[in-house]
Tab-separated table of C-alpha atoms in Angstrom:
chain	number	residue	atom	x	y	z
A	1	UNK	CA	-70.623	-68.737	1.831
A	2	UNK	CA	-69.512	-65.168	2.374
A	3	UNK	CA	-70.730	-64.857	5.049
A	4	UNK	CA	-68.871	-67.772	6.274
A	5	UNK	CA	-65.869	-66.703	5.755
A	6	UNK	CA	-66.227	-63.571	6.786
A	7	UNK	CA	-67.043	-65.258	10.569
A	8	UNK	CA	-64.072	-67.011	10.058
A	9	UNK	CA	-61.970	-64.646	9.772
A	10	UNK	CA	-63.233	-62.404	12.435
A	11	UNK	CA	-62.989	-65.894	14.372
A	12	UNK	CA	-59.001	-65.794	13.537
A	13	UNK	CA	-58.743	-62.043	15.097
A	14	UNK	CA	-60.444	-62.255	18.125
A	15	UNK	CA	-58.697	-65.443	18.395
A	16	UNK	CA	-55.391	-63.710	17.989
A	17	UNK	CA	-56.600	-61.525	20.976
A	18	UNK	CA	-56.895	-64.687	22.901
A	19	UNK	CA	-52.946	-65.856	22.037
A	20	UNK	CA	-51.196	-62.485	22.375
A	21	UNK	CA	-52.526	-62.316	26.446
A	22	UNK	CA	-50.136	-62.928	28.435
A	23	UNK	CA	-52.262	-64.560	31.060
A	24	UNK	CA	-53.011	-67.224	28.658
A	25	UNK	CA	-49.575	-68.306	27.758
A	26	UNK	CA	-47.676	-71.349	29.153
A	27	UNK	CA	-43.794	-73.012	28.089
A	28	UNK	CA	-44.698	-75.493	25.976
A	29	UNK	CA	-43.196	-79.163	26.567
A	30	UNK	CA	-40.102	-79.424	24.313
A	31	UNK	CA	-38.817	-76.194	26.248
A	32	UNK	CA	-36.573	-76.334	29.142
A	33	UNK	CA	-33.447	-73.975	30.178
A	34	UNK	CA	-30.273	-76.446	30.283
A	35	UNK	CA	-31.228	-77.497	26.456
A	36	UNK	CA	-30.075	-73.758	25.240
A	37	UNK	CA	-26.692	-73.212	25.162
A	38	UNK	CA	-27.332	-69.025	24.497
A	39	UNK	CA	-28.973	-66.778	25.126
A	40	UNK	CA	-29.604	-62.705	24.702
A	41	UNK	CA	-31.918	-60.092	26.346
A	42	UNK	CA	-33.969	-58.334	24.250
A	43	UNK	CA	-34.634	-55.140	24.510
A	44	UNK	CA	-38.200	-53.247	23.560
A	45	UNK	CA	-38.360	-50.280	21.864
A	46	UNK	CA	-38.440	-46.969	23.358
A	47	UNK	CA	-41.761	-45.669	24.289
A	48	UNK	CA	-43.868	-48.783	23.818
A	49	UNK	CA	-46.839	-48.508	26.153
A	50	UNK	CA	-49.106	-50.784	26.096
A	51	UNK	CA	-49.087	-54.764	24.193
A	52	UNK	CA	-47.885	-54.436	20.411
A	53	UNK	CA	-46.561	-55.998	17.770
A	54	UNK	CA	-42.772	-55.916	17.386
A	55	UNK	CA	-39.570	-57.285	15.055
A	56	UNK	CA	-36.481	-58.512	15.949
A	57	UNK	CA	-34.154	-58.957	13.469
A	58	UNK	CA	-31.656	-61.583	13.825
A	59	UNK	CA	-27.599	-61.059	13.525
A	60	UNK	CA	-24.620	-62.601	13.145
A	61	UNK	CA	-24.339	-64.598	16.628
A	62	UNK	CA	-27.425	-65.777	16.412
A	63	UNK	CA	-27.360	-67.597	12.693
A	64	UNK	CA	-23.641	-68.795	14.100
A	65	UNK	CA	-25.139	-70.428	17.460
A	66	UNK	CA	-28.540	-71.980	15.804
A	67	UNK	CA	-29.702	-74.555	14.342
A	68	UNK	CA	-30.203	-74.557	10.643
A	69	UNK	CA	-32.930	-72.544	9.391
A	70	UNK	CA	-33.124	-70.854	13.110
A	71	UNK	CA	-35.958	-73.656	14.176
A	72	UNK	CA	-34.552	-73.515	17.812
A	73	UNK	CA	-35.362	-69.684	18.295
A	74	UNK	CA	-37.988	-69.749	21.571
A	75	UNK	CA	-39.010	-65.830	22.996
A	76	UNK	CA	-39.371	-66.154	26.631
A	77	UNK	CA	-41.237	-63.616	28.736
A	78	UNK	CA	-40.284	-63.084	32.306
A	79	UNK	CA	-37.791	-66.412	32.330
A	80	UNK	CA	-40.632	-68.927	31.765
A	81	UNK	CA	-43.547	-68.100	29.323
A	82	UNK	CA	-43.333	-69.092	25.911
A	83	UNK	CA	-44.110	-65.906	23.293
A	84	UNK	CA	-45.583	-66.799	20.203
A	85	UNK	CA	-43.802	-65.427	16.902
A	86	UNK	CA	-43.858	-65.612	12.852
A	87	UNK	CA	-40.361	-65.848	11.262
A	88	UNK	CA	-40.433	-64.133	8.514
A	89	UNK	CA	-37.847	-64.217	5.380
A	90	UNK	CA	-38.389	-61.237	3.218
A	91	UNK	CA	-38.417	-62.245	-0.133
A	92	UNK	CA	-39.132	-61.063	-3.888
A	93	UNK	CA	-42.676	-61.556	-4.750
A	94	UNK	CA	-44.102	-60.453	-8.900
A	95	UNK	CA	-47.322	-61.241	-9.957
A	96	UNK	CA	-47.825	-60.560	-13.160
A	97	UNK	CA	-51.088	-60.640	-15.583
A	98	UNK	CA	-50.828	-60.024	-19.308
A	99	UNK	CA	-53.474	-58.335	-21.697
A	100	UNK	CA	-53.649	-59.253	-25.515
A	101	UNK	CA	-53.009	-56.543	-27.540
A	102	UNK	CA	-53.430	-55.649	-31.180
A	103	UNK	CA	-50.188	-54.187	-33.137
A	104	UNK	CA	-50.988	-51.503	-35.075
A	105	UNK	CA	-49.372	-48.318	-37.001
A	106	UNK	CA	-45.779	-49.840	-37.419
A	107	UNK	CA	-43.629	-47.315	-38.723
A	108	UNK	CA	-40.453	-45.826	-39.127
A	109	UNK	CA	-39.231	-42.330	-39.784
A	110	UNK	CA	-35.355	-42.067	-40.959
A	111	UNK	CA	-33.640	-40.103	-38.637
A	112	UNK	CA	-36.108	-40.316	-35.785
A	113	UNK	CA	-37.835	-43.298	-34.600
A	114	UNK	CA	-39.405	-46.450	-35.445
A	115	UNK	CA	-42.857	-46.574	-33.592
A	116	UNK	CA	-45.673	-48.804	-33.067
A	117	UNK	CA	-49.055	-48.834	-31.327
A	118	UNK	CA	-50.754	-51.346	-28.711
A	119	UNK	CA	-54.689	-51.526	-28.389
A	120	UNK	CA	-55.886	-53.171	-25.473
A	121	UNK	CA	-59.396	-53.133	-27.158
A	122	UNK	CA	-61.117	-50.954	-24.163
A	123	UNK	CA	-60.397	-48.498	-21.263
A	124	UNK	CA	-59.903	-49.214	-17.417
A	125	UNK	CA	-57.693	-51.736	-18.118
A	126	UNK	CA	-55.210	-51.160	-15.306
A	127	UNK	CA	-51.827	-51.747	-16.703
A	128	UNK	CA	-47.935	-50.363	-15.779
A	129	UNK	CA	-45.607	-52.299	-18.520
A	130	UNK	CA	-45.504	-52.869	-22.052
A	131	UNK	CA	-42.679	-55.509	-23.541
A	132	UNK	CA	-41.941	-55.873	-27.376
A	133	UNK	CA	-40.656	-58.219	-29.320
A	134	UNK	CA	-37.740	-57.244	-31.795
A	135	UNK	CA	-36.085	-59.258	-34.539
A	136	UNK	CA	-32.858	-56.293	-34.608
A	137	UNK	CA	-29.839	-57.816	-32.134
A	138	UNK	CA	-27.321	-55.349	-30.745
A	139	UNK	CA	-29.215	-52.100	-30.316
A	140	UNK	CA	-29.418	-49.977	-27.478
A	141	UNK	CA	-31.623	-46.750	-27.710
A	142	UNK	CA	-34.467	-44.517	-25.829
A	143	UNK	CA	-37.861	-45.667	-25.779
A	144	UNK	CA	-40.472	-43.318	-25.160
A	145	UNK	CA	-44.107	-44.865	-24.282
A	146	UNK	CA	-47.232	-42.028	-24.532
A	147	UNK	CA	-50.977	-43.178	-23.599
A	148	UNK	CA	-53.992	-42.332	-25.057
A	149	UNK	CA	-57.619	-43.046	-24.104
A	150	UNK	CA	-59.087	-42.296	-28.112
A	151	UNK	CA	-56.000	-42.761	-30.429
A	152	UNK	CA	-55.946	-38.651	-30.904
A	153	UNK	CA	-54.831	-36.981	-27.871
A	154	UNK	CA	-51.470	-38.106	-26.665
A	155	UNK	CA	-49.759	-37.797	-22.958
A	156	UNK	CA	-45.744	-39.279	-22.580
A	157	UNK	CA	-45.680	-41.553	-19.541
A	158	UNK	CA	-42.991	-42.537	-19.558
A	159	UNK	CA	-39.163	-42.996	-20.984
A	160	UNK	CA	-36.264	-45.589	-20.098
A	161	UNK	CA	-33.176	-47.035	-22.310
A	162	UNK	CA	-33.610	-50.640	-24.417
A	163	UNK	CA	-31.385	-52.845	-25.728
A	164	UNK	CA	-30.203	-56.138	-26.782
A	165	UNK	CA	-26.513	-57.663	-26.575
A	166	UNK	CA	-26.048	-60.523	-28.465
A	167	UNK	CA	-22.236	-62.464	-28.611
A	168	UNK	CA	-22.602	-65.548	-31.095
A	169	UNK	CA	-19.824	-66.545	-30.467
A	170	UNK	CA	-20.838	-67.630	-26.814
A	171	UNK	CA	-24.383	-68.029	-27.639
A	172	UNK	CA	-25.438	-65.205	-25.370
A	173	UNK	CA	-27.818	-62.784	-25.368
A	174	UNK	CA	-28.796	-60.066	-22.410
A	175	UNK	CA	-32.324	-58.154	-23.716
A	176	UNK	CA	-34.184	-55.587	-21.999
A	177	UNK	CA	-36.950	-54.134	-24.108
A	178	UNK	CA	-39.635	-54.280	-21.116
A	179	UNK	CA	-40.412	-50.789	-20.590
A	180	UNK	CA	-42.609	-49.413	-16.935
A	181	UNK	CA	-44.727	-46.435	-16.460
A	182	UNK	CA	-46.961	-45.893	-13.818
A	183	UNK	CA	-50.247	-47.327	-13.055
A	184	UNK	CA	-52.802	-46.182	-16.393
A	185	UNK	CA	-56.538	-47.283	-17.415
A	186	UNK	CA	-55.685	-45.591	-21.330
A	187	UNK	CA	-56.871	-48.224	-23.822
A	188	UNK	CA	-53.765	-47.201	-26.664
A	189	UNK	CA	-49.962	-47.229	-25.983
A	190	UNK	CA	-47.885	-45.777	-28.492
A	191	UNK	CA	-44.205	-46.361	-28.239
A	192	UNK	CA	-41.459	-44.401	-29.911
A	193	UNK	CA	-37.584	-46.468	-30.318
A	194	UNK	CA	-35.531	-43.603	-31.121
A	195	UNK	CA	-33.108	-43.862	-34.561
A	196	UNK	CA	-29.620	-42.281	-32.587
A	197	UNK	CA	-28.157	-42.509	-36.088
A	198	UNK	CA	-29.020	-46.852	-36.270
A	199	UNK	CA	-31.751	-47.015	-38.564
A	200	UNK	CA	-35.115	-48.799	-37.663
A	201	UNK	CA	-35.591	-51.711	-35.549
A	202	UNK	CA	-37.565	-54.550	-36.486
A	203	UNK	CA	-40.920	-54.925	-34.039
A	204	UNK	CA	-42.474	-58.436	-33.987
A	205	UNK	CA	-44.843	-58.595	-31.523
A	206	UNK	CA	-46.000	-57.216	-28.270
A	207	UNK	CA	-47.642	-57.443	-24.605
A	208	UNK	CA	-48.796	-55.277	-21.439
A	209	UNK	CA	-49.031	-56.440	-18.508
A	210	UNK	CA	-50.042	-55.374	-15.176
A	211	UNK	CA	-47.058	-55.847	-12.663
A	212	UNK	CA	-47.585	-56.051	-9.119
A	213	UNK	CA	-43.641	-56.334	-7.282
A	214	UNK	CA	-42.527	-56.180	-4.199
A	215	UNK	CA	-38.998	-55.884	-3.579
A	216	UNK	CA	-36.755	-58.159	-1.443
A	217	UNK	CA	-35.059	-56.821	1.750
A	218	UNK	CA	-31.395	-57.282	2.158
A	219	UNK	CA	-28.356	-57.646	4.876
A	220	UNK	CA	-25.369	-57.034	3.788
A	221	UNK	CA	-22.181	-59.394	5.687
A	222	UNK	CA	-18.754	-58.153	5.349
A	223	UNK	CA	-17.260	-60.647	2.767
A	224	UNK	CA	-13.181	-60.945	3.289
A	225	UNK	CA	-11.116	-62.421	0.549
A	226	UNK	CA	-8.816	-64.564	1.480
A	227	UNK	CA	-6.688	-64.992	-1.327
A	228	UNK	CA	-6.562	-65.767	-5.058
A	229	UNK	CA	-5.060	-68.445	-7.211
A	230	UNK	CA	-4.673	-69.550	-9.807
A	231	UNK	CA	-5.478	-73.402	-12.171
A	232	UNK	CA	-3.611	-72.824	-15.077
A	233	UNK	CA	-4.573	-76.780	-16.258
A	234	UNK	CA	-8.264	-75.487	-16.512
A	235	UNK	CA	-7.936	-71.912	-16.869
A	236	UNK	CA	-9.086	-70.620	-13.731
A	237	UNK	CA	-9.115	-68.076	-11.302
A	238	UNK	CA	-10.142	-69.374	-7.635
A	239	UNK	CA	-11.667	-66.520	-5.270
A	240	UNK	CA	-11.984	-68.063	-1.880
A	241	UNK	CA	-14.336	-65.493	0.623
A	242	UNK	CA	-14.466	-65.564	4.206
A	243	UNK	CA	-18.524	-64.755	5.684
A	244	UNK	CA	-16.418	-64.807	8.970
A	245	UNK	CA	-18.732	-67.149	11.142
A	246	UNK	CA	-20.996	-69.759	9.756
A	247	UNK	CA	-24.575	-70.063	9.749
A	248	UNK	CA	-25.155	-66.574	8.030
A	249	UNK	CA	-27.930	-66.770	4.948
A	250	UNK	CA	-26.265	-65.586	1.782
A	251	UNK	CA	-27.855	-65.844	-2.001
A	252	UNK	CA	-26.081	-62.961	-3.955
A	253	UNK	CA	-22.763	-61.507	-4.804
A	254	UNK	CA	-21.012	-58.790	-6.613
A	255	UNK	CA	-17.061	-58.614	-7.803
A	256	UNK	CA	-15.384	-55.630	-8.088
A	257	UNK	CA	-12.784	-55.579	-10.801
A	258	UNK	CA	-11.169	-52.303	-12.755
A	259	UNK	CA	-11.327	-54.420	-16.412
A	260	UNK	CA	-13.834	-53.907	-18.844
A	261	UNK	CA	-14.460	-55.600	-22.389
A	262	UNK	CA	-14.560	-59.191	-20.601
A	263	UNK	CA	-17.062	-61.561	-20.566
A	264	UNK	CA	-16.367	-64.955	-18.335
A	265	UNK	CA	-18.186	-67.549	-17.437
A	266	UNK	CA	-18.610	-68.531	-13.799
A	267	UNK	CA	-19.108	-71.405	-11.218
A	268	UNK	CA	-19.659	-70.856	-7.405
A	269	UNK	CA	-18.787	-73.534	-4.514
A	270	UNK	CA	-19.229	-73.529	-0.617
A	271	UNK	CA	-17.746	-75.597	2.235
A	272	UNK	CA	-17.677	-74.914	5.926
A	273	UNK	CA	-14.207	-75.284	6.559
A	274	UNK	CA	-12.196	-74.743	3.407
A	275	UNK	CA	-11.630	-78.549	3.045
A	276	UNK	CA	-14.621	-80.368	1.272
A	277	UNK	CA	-16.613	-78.079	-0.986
A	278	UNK	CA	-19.861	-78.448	-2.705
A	279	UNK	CA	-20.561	-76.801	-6.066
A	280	UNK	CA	-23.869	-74.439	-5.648
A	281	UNK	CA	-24.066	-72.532	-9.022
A	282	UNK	CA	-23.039	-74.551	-11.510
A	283	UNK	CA	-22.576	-72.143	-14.515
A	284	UNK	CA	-23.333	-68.488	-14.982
A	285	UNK	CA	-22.037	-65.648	-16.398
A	286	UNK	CA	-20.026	-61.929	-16.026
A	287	UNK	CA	-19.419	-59.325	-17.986
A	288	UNK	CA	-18.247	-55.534	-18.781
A	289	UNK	CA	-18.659	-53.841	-21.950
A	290	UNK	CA	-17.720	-50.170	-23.293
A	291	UNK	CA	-17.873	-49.988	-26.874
A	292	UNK	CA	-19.762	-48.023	-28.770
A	293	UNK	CA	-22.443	-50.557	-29.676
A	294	UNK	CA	-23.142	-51.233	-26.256
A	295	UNK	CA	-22.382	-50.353	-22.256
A	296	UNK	CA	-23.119	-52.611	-19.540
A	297	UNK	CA	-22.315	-54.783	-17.646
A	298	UNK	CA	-23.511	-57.868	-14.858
A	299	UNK	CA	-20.991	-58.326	-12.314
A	300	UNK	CA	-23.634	-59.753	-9.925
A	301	UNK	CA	-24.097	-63.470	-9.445
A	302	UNK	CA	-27.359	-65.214	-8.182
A	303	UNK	CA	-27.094	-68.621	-6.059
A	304	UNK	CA	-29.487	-70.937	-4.167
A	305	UNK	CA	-29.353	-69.562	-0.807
A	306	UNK	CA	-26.560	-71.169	1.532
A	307	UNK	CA	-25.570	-70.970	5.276
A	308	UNK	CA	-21.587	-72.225	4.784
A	309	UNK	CA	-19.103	-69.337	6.083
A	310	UNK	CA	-16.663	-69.634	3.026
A	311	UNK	CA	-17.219	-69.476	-1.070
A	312	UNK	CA	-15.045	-70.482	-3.972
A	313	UNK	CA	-15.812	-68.505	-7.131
A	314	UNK	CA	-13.884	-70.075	-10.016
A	315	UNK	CA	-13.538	-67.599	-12.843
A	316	UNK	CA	-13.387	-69.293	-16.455
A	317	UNK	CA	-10.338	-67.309	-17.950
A	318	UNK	CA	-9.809	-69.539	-20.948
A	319	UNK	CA	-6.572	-67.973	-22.863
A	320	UNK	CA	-7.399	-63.958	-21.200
A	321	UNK	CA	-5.434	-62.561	-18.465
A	322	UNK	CA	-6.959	-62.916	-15.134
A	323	UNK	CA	-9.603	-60.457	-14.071
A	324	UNK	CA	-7.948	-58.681	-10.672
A	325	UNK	CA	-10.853	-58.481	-8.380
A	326	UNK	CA	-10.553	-56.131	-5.931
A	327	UNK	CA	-13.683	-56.924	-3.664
A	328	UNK	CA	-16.602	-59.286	-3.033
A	329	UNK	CA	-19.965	-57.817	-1.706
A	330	UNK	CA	-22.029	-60.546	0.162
A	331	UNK	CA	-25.902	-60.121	0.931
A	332	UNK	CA	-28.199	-62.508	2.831
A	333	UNK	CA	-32.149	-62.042	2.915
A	334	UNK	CA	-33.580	-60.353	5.907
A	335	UNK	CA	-34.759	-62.217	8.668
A	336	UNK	CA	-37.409	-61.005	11.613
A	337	UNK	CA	-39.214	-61.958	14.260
A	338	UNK	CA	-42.781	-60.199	14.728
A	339	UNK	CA	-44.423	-60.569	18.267
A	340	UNK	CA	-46.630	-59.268	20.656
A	341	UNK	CA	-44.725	-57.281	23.443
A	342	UNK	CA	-45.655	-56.194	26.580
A	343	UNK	CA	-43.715	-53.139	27.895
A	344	UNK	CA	-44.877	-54.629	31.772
A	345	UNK	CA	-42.375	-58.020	30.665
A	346	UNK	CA	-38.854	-58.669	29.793
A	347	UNK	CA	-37.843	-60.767	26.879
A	348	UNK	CA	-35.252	-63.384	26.462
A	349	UNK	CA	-34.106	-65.220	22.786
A	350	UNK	CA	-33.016	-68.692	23.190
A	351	UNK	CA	-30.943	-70.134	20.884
A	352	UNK	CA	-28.553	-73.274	20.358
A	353	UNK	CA	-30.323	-75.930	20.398
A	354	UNK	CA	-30.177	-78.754	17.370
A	355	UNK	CA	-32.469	-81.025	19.301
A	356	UNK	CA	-35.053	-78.632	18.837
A	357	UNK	CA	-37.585	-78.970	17.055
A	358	UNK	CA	-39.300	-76.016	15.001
A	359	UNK	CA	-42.498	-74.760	16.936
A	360	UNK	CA	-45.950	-73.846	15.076
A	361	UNK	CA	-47.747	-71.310	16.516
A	362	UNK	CA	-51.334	-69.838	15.791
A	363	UNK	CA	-50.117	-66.012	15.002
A	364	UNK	CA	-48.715	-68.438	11.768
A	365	UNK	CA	-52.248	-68.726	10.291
A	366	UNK	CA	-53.059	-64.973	11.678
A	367	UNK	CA	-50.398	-63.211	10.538
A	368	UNK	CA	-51.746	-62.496	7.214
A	369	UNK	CA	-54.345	-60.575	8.818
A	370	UNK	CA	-52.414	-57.946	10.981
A	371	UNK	CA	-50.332	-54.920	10.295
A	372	UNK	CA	-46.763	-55.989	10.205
A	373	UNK	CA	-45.631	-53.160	7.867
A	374	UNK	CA	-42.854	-50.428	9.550
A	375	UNK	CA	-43.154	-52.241	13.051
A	376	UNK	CA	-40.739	-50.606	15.980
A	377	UNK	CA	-37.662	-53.388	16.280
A	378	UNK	CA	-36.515	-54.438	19.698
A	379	UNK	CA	-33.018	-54.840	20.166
A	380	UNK	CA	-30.342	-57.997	21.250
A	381	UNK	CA	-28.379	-57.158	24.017
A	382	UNK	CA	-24.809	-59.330	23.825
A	383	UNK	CA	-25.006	-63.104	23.466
C-alpha cells in the first residue's frame, strides 16, 4: 500500500510537469474575450528565467470588478491560452494535541509564588504550552515555567503575564493562563505564579499540549468614517465606515477611542449602499481597563467575513457617555494567485464576468505538493 501511494504521488508531479507546459495548454470552452468586461497586464518579476511558479496578489479593482468570491479570474498567456492557477486565501490554521498530566507539588510560599508541577509520565514528549486551571478570579501576575528531564535539575523556559478579568455584573470573563515556551522533550514542568503582594492563587487542574500555528496573512483597506450618530431610544452610538469600493474581503476591525474604564457591548451590520443593511455580528464585546487590579483591553472585533463596501457598528452605551472614536482599522485576508510563468510569454488577468463559472484545474489537487512558500509576485499593471 505504500508503495502505492508513493507512485501516486510521483504520478501527481510528473503530471504537474505535463500541465505547467505551455505547449500543452488550450482556452477552455466557457472562455471567450467579449464576456470580460476588464482586464490588466501582468507583469513577471524581475529576473525570472526560465518557467516558475509565481503569486499575484489581487487589489482593490479587481475584488470591485469580479464576481463574488473572484470565480471569474482566467490568466491568459499570449492573448489566448488558458494558465492554470490555485487561489489561495491565507488563513489561520492550529492544530493542537493535548498530553495528560499528573499535578503534583502544589504549593505556596507567602510573599513569593504559588507553584505547581506537571508530569507527563516520560521524556520525548514534544510539547510547547502548558494551560492551568485556577479557581482565583481577577488576578493578573508573572508566570514563570522551568523544565526538567529528572525532577532535580531545573532550566527556566520560559516567562509571560496571566490573568483573569471577571465583571459579574455583565457575566464576563476574559482569562489567559495558557502559557508558550519553545519546542521541549523534558518529561516535568514546573510553573511558578508570582505573589506581587496578592496572596496565592488557587490551581485546579492542568494540561500541555503540543501547538502547531500558523498565522493568518492580512491586507489592510483604508476604512473612512463617515459620520457618527446617535439612537438615544436604544442607547446607541452608530459608526457608519466607508471600504471605498465594494467587493473588498473584510473579517476584522479595530476602534480607536482616547476613553478607558469602559466596557460596551457591540453589534456589527453591512449593506452595499447605505440603504438596506444586514446584521453580521450579532453581539460582542469592547473594553479598556486601567485600574490597579487589572490593564487591558479588546478593542478588536471579529466578524464572518463580508464583501459589502460600508459597515454599521452600533455601540451599546446604555446610560454612559458616548465613546468618541477617532478611527476604524479594516483588514481583509490575503488573497493570491500561484502559477507557472514563463518569462518567453506575457500574461493577461481577466476579470468581470458573473456568468462565469469558477474553473477547476489539476495544479488544485497538486498544489499541496510544491513549494509555494516566499514565491517572487508578479505585478497588475492598471485595469
Amino acid at each position: 500500500m505504500l508503495r502505492n501511494n508513493l507512485l501516486t504521488i510521483a504520478g501527481l508531479l510528473l503530471a504537474t510537469i505535463g500541465f505547467f507546459s505551455m505547449d500543452s495548454l488550450s482556452v477552455l470552452a466557457d472562455f471567450s474575450l467579449r464576456d470580460w468586461r476588464y482586464a490588466k497586464t501582468v507583469t513577471l518579476p524581475a529576473g525570472l528565467q526560465q518557467e516558475s511558479l509565481v503569486e499575484i496578489v489581487p487589489e482593490r479593482e479587481v475584488f470591485a470588478g469580479s464576481a463574488y468570491g473572484l470565480v471569474d479570474l482566467r490568466i491568459i498567456a499570449d492573448g489566448g491560452t488558458e494558465v492554470p492557477y490555485k487561489l489561495e486565501v491565507s488563513k489561520a490554521e492550529h492544530q493542537r494535541t493535548s498530553f495528560p498530566v499528573a499535578l503534583r507539588d502544589k504549593g505556596y510560599i507567602p510573599g513569593q509564588y504559588t507553584s505547581f508541577t506537571a508530569d507527563l509520565g516520560r521524556t520525548g514528549i514534544l510539547h510547547n504550552e502548558i494551560e492551568f486551571q485556577a479557581y482565583s478570579t481577577n488576578f493578573r501576575r508573572t508566570a514563570v515555567v522551568e523544565a526538567s528531564n529528572d525532577g532535580t535539575i531545573w532550566a527556566k523556559v520560559t516567562e509571560q503575564t496571566v490573568y483573569d478579568f471577571t465583571v459579574k455584573e455583565r457575566n464576563f470573563t476574559t482569562r489567559n493562563t495558557r502559557v508558550r515556551y519553545p519546542d521541549n522533550t523534558a518529561r516535568y514542568l514546573r510553573v511558578k505564579i508570582a505573589d506581587e503582594g496578592e496572596g496565592s492563587l488557587q490551581i485546579g487542574s492542568a494540561s500541555v499540549f503540543y501547538m502547531k500555528e500558523t498565522l493568518a496573512r492580512e491586507i489592510p483597506w483604508p476604512a473612512t468614517i463617515l459620520g457618527t450618530s446617535r439612537d438615544t431610544d436604544q442607547g446607541t452610538t452608530l459608526v457608519e465606515v466607508d471600504l471605498a469600493t465594494p467587493g473588498v474581503p473584510s473579517y476584522r476591525l479595530a476602534i480607536k477611542v482616547p476613553e478607558v474604564n469602559f466596557h460596551r457591548g457591540v453589534t456589527l451590520q453591512a449593506s452595499a449602499d447605505r440603504e438596506a443593511w444586514r446584521t453580521i455580528l450579532s453581539r460582542s464585546e469592547i473594553y479598556a481597563y486601567d485600574t490597579p487590579k487589572f490593564v487591558g483591553s479588546n478593542l478588536v472585533i471579529t466578524y464572518p467575513e463580508t464583501t459589502f463596501r460600508y459597515l454599521r457598528l452600533s455601540i451599546y452605551d446604555e446610560d454612559s457617555p458616548p465613546l468618541s472614536v477617532q478611527g476604524v482599522d479594516v483588514w481583509g485576508l490575503r488573497r493570491r494567485l500561484v502559477f507557472s510563468a514563463n518569462p518567453n510569454y506575457s500574461y493577461q488577468l481577466y476579470y468581470g464576468n458573473l456568468e462565469a463559472r469558477q474553473p477547476y484545474y489539476d495544479i488544485e489537487r497538486v498544489f499541496p505538493y510544491l513549494v509555494t512558500e516566499e514565491l517572487p509576485e508578479a505585478k497588475l499593471a492598471p485595469q
